[in-house]
PDB file of C-alpha atoms in Angstrom:
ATOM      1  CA  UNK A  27       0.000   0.000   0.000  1.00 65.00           C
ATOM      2  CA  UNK A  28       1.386   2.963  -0.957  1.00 77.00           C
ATOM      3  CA  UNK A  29       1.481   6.624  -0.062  1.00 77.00           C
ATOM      4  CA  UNK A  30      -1.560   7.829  -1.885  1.00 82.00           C
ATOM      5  CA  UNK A  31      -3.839   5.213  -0.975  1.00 86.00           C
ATOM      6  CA  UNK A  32      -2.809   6.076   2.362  1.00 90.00           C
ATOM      7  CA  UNK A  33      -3.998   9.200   2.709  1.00 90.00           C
ATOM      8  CA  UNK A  34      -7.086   9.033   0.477  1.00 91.00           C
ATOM      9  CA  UNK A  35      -8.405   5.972   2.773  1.00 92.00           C
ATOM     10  CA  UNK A  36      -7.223   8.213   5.770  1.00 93.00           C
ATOM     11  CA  UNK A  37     -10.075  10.922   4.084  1.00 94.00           C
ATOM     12  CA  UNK A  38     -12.557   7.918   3.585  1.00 95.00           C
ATOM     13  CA  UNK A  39     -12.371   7.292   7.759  1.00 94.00           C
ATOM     14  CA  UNK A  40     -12.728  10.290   8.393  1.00 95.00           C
ATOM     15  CA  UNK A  41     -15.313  11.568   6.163  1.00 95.00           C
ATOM     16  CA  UNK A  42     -17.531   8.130   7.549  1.00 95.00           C
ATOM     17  CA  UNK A  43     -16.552   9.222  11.066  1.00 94.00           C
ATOM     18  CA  UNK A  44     -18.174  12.212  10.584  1.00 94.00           C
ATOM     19  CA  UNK A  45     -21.253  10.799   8.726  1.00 94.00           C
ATOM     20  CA  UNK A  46     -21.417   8.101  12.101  1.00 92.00           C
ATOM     21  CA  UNK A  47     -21.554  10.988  14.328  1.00 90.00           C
ATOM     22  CA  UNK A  48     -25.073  12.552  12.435  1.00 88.00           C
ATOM     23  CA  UNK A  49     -27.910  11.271  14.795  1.00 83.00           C
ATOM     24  CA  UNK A  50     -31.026  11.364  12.779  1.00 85.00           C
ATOM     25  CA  UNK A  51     -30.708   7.653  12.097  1.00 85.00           C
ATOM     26  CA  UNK A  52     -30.080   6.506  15.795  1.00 86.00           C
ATOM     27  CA  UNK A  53     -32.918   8.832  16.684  1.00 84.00           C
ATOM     28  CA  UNK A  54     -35.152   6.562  14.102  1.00 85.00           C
ATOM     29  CA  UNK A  55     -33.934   3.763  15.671  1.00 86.00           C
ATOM     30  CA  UNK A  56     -34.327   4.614  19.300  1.00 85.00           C
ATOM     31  CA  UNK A  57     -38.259   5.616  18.547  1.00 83.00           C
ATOM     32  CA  UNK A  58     -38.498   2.953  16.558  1.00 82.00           C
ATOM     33  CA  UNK A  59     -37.649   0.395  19.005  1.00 79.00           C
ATOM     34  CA  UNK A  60     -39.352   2.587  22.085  1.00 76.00           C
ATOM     35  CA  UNK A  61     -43.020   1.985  20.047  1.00 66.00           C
ATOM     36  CA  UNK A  62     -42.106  -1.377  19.647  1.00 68.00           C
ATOM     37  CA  UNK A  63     -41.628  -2.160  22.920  1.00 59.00           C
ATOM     38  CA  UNK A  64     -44.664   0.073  23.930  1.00 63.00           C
ATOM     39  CA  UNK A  65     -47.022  -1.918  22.065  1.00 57.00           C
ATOM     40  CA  UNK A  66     -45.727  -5.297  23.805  1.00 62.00           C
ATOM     41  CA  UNK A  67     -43.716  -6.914  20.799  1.00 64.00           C
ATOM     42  CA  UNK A  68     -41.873  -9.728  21.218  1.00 67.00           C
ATOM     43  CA  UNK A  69     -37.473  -8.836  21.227  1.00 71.00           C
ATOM     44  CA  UNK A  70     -37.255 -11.281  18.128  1.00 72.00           C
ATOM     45  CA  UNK A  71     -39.413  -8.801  16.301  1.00 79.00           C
ATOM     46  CA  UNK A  72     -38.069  -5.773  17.287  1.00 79.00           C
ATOM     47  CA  UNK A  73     -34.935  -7.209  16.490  1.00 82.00           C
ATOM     48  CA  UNK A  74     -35.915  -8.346  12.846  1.00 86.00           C
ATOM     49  CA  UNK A  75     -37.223  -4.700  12.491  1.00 86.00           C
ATOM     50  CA  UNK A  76     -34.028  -2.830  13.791  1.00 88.00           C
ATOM     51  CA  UNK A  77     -32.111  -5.342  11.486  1.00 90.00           C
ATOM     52  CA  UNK A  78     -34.201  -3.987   8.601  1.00 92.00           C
ATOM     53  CA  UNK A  79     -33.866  -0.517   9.500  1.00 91.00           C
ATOM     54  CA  UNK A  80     -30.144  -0.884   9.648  1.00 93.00           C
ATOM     55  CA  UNK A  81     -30.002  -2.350   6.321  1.00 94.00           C
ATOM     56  CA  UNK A  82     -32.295  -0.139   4.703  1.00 94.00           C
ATOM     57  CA  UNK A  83     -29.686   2.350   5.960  1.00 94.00           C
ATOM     58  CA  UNK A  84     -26.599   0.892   4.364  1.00 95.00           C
ATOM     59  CA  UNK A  85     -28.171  -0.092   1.492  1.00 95.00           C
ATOM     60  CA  UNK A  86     -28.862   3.826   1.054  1.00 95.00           C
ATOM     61  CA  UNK A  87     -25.624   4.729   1.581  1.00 95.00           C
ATOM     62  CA  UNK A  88     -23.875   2.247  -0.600  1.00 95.00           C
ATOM     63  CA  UNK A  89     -26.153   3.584  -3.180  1.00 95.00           C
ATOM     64  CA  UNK A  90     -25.154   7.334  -2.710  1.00 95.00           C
ATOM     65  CA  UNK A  91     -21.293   6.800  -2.584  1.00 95.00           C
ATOM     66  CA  UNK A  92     -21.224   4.942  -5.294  1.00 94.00           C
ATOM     67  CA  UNK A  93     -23.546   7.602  -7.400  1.00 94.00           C
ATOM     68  CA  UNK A  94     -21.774  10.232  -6.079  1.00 95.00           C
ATOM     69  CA  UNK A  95     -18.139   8.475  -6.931  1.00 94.00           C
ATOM     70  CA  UNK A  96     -19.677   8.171 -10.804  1.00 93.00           C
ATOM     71  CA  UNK A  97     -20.747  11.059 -10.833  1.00 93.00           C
ATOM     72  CA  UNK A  98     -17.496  12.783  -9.831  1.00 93.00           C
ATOM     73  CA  UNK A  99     -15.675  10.514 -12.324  1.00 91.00           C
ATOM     74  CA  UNK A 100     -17.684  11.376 -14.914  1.00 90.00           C
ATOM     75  CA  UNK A 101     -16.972  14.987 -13.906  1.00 89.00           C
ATOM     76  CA  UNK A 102     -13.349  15.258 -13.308  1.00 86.00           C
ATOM     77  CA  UNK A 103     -10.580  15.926 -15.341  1.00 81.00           C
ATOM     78  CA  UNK A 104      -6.785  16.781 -15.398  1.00 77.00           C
ATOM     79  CA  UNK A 105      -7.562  19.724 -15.627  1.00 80.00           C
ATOM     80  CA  UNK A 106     -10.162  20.488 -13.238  1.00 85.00           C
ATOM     81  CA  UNK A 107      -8.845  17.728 -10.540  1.00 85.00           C
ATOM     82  CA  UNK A 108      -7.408  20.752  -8.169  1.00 88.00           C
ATOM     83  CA  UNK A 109     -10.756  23.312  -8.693  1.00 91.00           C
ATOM     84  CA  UNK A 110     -12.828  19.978  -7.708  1.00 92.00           C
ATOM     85  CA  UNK A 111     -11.194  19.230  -4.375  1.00 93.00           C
ATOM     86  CA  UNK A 112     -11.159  23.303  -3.535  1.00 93.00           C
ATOM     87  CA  UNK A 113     -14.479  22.963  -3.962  1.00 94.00           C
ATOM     88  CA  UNK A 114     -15.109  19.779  -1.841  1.00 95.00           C
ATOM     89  CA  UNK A 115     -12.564  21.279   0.599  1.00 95.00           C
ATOM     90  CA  UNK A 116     -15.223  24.731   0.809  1.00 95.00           C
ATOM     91  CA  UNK A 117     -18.313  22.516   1.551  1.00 95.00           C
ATOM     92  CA  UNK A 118     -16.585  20.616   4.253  1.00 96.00           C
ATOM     93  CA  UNK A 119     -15.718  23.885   6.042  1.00 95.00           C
ATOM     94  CA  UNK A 120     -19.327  25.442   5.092  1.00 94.00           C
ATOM     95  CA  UNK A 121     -21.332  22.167   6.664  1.00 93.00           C
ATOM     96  CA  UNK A 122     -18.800  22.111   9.250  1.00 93.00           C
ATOM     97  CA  UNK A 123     -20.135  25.940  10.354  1.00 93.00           C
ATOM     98  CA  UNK A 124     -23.324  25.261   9.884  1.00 89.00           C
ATOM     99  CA  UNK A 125     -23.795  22.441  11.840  1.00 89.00           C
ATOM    100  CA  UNK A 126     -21.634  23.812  14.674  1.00 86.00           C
ATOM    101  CA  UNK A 127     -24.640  26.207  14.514  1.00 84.00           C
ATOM    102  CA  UNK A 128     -27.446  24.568  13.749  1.00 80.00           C
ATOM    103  CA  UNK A 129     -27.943  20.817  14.009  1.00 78.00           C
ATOM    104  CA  UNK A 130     -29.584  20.558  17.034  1.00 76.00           C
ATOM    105  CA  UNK A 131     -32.547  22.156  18.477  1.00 67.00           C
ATOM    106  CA  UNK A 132     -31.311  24.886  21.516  1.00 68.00           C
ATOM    107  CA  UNK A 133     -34.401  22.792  23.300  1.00 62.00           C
ATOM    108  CA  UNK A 134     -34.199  20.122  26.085  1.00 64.00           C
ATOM    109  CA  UNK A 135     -33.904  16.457  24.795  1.00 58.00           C
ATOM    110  CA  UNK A 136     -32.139  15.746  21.266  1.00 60.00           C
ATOM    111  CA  UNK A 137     -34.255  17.576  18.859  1.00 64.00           C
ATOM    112  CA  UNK A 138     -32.792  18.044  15.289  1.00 69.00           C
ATOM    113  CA  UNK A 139     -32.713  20.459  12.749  1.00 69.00           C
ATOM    114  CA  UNK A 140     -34.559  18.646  10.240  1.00 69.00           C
ATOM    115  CA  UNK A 141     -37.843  20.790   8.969  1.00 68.00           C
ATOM    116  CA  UNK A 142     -40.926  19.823  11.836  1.00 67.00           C
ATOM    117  CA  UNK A 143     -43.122  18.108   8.465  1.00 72.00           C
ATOM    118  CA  UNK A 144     -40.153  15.889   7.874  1.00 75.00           C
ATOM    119  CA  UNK A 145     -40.143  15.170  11.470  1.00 73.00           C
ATOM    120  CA  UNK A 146     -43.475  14.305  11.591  1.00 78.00           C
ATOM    121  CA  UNK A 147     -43.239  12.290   8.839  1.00 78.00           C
ATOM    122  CA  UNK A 148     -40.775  10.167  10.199  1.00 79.00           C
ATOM    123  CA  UNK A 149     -42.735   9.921  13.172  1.00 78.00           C
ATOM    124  CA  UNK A 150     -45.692   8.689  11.869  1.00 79.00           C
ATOM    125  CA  UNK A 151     -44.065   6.063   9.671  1.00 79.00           C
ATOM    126  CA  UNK A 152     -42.043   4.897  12.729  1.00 80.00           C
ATOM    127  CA  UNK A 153     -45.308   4.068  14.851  1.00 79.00           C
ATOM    128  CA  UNK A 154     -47.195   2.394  11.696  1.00 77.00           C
ATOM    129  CA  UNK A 155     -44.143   0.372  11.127  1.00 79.00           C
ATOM    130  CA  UNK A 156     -45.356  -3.289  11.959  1.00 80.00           C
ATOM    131  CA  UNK A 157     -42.942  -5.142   8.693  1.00 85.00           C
ATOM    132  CA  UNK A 158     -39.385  -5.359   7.998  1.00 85.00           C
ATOM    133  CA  UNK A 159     -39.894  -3.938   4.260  1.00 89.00           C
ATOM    134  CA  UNK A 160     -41.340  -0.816   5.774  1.00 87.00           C
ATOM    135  CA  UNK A 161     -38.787  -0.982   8.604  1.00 88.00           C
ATOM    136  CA  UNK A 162     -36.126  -0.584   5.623  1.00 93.00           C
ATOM    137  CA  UNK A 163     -37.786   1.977   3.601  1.00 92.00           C
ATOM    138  CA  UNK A 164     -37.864   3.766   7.190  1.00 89.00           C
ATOM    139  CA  UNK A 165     -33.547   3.170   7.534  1.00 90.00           C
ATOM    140  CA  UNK A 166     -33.298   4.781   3.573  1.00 92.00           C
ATOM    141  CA  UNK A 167     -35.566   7.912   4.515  1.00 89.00           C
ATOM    142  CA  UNK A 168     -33.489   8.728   7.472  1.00 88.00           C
ATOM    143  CA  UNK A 169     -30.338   8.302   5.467  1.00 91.00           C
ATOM    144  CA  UNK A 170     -32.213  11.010   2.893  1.00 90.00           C
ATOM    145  CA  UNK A 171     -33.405  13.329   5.698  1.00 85.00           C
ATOM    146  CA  UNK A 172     -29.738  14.144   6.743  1.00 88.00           C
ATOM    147  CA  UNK A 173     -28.404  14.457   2.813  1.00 90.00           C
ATOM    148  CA  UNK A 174     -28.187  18.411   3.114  1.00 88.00           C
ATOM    149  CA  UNK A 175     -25.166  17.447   5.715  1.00 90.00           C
ATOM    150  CA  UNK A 176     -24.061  14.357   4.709  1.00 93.00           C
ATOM    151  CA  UNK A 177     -23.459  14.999   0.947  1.00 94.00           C
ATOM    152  CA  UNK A 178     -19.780  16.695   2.498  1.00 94.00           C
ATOM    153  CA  UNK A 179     -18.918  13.731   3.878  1.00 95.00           C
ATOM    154  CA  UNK A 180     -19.819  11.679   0.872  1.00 96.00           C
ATOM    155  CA  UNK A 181     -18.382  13.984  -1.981  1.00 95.00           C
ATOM    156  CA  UNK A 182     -14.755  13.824  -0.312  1.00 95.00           C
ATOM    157  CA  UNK A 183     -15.172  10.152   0.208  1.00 95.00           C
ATOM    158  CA  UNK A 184     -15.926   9.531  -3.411  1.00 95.00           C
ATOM    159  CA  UNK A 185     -13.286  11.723  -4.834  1.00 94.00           C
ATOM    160  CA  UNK A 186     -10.718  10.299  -2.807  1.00 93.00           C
ATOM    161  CA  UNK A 187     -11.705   6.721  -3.895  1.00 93.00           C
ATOM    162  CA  UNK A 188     -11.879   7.587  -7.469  1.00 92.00           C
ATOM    163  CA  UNK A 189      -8.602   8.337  -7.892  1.00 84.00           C
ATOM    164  CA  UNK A 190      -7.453   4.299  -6.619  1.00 87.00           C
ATOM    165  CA  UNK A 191      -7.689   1.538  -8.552  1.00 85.00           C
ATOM    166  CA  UNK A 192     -10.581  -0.309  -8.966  1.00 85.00           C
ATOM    167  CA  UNK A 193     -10.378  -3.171  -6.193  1.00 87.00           C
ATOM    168  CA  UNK A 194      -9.850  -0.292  -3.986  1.00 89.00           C
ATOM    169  CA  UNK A 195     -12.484   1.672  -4.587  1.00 90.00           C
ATOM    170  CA  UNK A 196     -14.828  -1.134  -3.287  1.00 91.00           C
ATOM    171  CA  UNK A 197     -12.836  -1.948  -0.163  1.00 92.00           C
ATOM    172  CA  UNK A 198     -12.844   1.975   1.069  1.00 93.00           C
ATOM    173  CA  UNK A 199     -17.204   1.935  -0.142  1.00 94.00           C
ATOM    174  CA  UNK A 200     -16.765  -1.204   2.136  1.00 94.00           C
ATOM    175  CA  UNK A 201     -15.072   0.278   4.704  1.00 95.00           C
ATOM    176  CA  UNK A 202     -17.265   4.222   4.777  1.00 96.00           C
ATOM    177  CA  UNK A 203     -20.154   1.813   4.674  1.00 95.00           C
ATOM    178  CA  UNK A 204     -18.969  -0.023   8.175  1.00 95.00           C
ATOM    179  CA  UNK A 205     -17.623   2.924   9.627  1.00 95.00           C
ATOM    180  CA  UNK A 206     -20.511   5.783   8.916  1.00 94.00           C
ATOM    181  CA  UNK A 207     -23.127   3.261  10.601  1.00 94.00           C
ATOM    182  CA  UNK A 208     -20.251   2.237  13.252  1.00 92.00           C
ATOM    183  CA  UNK A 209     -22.764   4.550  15.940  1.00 90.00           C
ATOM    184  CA  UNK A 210     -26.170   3.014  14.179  1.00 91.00           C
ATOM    185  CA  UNK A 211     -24.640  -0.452  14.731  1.00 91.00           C
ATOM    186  CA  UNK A 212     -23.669   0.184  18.532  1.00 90.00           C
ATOM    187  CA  UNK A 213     -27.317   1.492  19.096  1.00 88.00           C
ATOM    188  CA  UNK A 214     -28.867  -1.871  17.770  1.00 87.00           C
ATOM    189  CA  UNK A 215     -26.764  -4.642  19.502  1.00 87.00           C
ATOM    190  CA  UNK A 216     -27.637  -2.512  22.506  1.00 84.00           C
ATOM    191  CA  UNK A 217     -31.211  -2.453  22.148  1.00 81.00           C
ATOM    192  CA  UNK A 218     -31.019  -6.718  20.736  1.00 76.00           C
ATOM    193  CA  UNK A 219     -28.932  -7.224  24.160  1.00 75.00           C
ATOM    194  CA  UNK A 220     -31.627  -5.871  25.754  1.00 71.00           C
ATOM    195  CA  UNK A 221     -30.515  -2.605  26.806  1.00 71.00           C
ATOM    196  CA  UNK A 222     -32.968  -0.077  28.238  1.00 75.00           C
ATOM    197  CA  UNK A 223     -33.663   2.864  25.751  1.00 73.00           C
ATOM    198  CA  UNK A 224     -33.959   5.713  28.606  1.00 73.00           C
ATOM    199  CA  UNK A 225     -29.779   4.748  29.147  1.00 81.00           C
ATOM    200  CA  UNK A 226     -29.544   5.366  25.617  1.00 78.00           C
ATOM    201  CA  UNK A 227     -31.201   8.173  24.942  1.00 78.00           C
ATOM    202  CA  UNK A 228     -29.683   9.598  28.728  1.00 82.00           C
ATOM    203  CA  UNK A 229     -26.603   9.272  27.124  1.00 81.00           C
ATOM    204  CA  UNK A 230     -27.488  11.071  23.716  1.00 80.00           C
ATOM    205  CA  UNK A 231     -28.720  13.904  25.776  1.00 80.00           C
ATOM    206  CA  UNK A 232     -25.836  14.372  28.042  1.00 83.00           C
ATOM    207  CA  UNK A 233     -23.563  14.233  24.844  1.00 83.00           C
ATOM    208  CA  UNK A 234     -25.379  15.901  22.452  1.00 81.00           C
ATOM    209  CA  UNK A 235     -23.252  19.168  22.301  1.00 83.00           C
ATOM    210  CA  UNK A 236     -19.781  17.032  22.331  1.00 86.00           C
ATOM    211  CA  UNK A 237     -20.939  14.866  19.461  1.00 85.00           C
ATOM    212  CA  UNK A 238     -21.859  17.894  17.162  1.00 87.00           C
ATOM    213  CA  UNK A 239     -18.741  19.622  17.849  1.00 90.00           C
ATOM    214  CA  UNK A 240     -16.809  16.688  17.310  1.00 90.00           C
ATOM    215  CA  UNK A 241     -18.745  16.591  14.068  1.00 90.00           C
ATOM    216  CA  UNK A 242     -18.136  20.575  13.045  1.00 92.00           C
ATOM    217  CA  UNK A 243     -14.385  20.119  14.194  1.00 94.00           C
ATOM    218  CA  UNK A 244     -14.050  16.895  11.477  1.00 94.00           C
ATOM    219  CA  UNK A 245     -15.718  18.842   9.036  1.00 95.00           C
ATOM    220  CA  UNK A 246     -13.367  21.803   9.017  1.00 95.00           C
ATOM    221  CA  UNK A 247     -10.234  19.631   9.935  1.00 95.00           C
ATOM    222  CA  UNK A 248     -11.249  17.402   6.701  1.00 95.00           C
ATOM    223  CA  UNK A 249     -11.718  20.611   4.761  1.00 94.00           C
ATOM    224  CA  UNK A 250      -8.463  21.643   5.890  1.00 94.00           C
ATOM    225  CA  UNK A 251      -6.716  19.208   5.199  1.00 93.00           C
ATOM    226  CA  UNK A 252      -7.831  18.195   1.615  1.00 92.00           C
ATOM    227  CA  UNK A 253      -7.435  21.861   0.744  1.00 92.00           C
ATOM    228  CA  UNK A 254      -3.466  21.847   1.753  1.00 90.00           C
ATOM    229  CA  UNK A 255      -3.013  18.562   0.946  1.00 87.00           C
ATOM    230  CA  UNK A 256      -5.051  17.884  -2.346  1.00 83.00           C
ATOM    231  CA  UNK A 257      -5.887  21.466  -3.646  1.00 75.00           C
ATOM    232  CA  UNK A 258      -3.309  23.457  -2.471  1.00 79.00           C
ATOM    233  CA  UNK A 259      -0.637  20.048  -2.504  1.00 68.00           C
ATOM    234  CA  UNK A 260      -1.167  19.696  -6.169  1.00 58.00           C
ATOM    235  CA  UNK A 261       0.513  22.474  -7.501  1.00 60.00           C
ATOM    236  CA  UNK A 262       3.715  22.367  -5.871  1.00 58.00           C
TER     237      UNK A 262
END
């Protein structure tokens, strides 16, 4: 492994880091699971469910990486390599500010920014949720309801895969994939173990601030760094 594959699987982890630490999908989950258990099912079902919900999830985000990587190497050039990572490097820092700003709610509990029809939405379809095929349609919409912030992430992903060879490419999709649901994942084998949701969501409270600075800091670190490193790198 060389040098360049390196660092452009070094931008992959990190990018998926920072897509693992949105919480729209482990707020899906949670209230998913909480109705379940409110309307007496048994823990094989809810598991089945949070299985599907999880997989509905990665299947969604497989399916964006690899559009956005096509898309990108449809798109790039020799000559326009540099511009395109200055302008990857710009949205990291701009979604970085904005959700230092604005991602959650300045409310008690773990409201999100997400538009209140979309949250109601998502509500609804989480309490008539009785099948795994709806349970996965529910993990794809809640990959969808965060794409305003998450298509950072995913653009410097992709463009740092395209540029490795094939066989590469769909080890680091691989690897995002694991990583950016690494916090989804924890959520469900706590909740199939039996875990008590009100620990859970205790714990998203409490950490709620920490978790979207963490998530602002990665943004404008990644920026950063592919700017210095990529844009800026490139012409010396």
């Amino acid at each position: 492994m060389n040098e360049t594959t390196l660092i452009a699987l070094a931008i992959v982890g990190l990018a998926a880091l920072i897509h693992a630490s949105f919480q729209l999908g482990v707020s899906v989950l949670t209230l998913l699971s909480g109705h379940s258990l409110s309307v007496k099912r048994s823990q094989f079902r809810i598991f089945r469910l949070t299985t599907s919900f999880v997989f509905g999830a990665a299947t969604m985000t497989i399916l964006l990486l690899s559009s956005y990587i096509l898309f990108l190497s449809y798109l790039t050039t020799y000559e326009n390599h540099l511009l395109i990572w200055s302008i990857i490097s710009g949205l990291l820092v701009g979604v970085g500010i904005a959700v230092l700003f604005t991602y959650y709610r300045r409310e008690r509990g773990t409201s999100l920014w997400i538009p209140r029809g979309l949250a109601r939405f998502l509500t609804d379809r989480t309490t008539a949720t009785k099948r795994s095929a709806e349970a996965f349609s529910l993990g794809i919409a809640s990959v969808i309801g965060e794409i305003l912030f998450l298509t950072a992430p995913l653009a410097a992903g992709a463009y740092a895969l395209i540029h490795l060879p094939s066989y590469w490419q769909v080890v680091g999709i691989f690897y995002y994939v694991v990583v950016s649901l690494s916090s989804l994942i924890v959520v469900w084998i706590l909740v199939g173990y039996g875990q008590k949701l009100s620990r859970i969501q205790k714990w998203r409270e409490k950490n709620k601030w920490f978790l979207q600075y963490c998530a602002a800091a990665g943004l404008i670190v990644l920026g950063a760094f592919t700017f210095v490193n990529e844009a800026l790198g490139g012409l010396m």
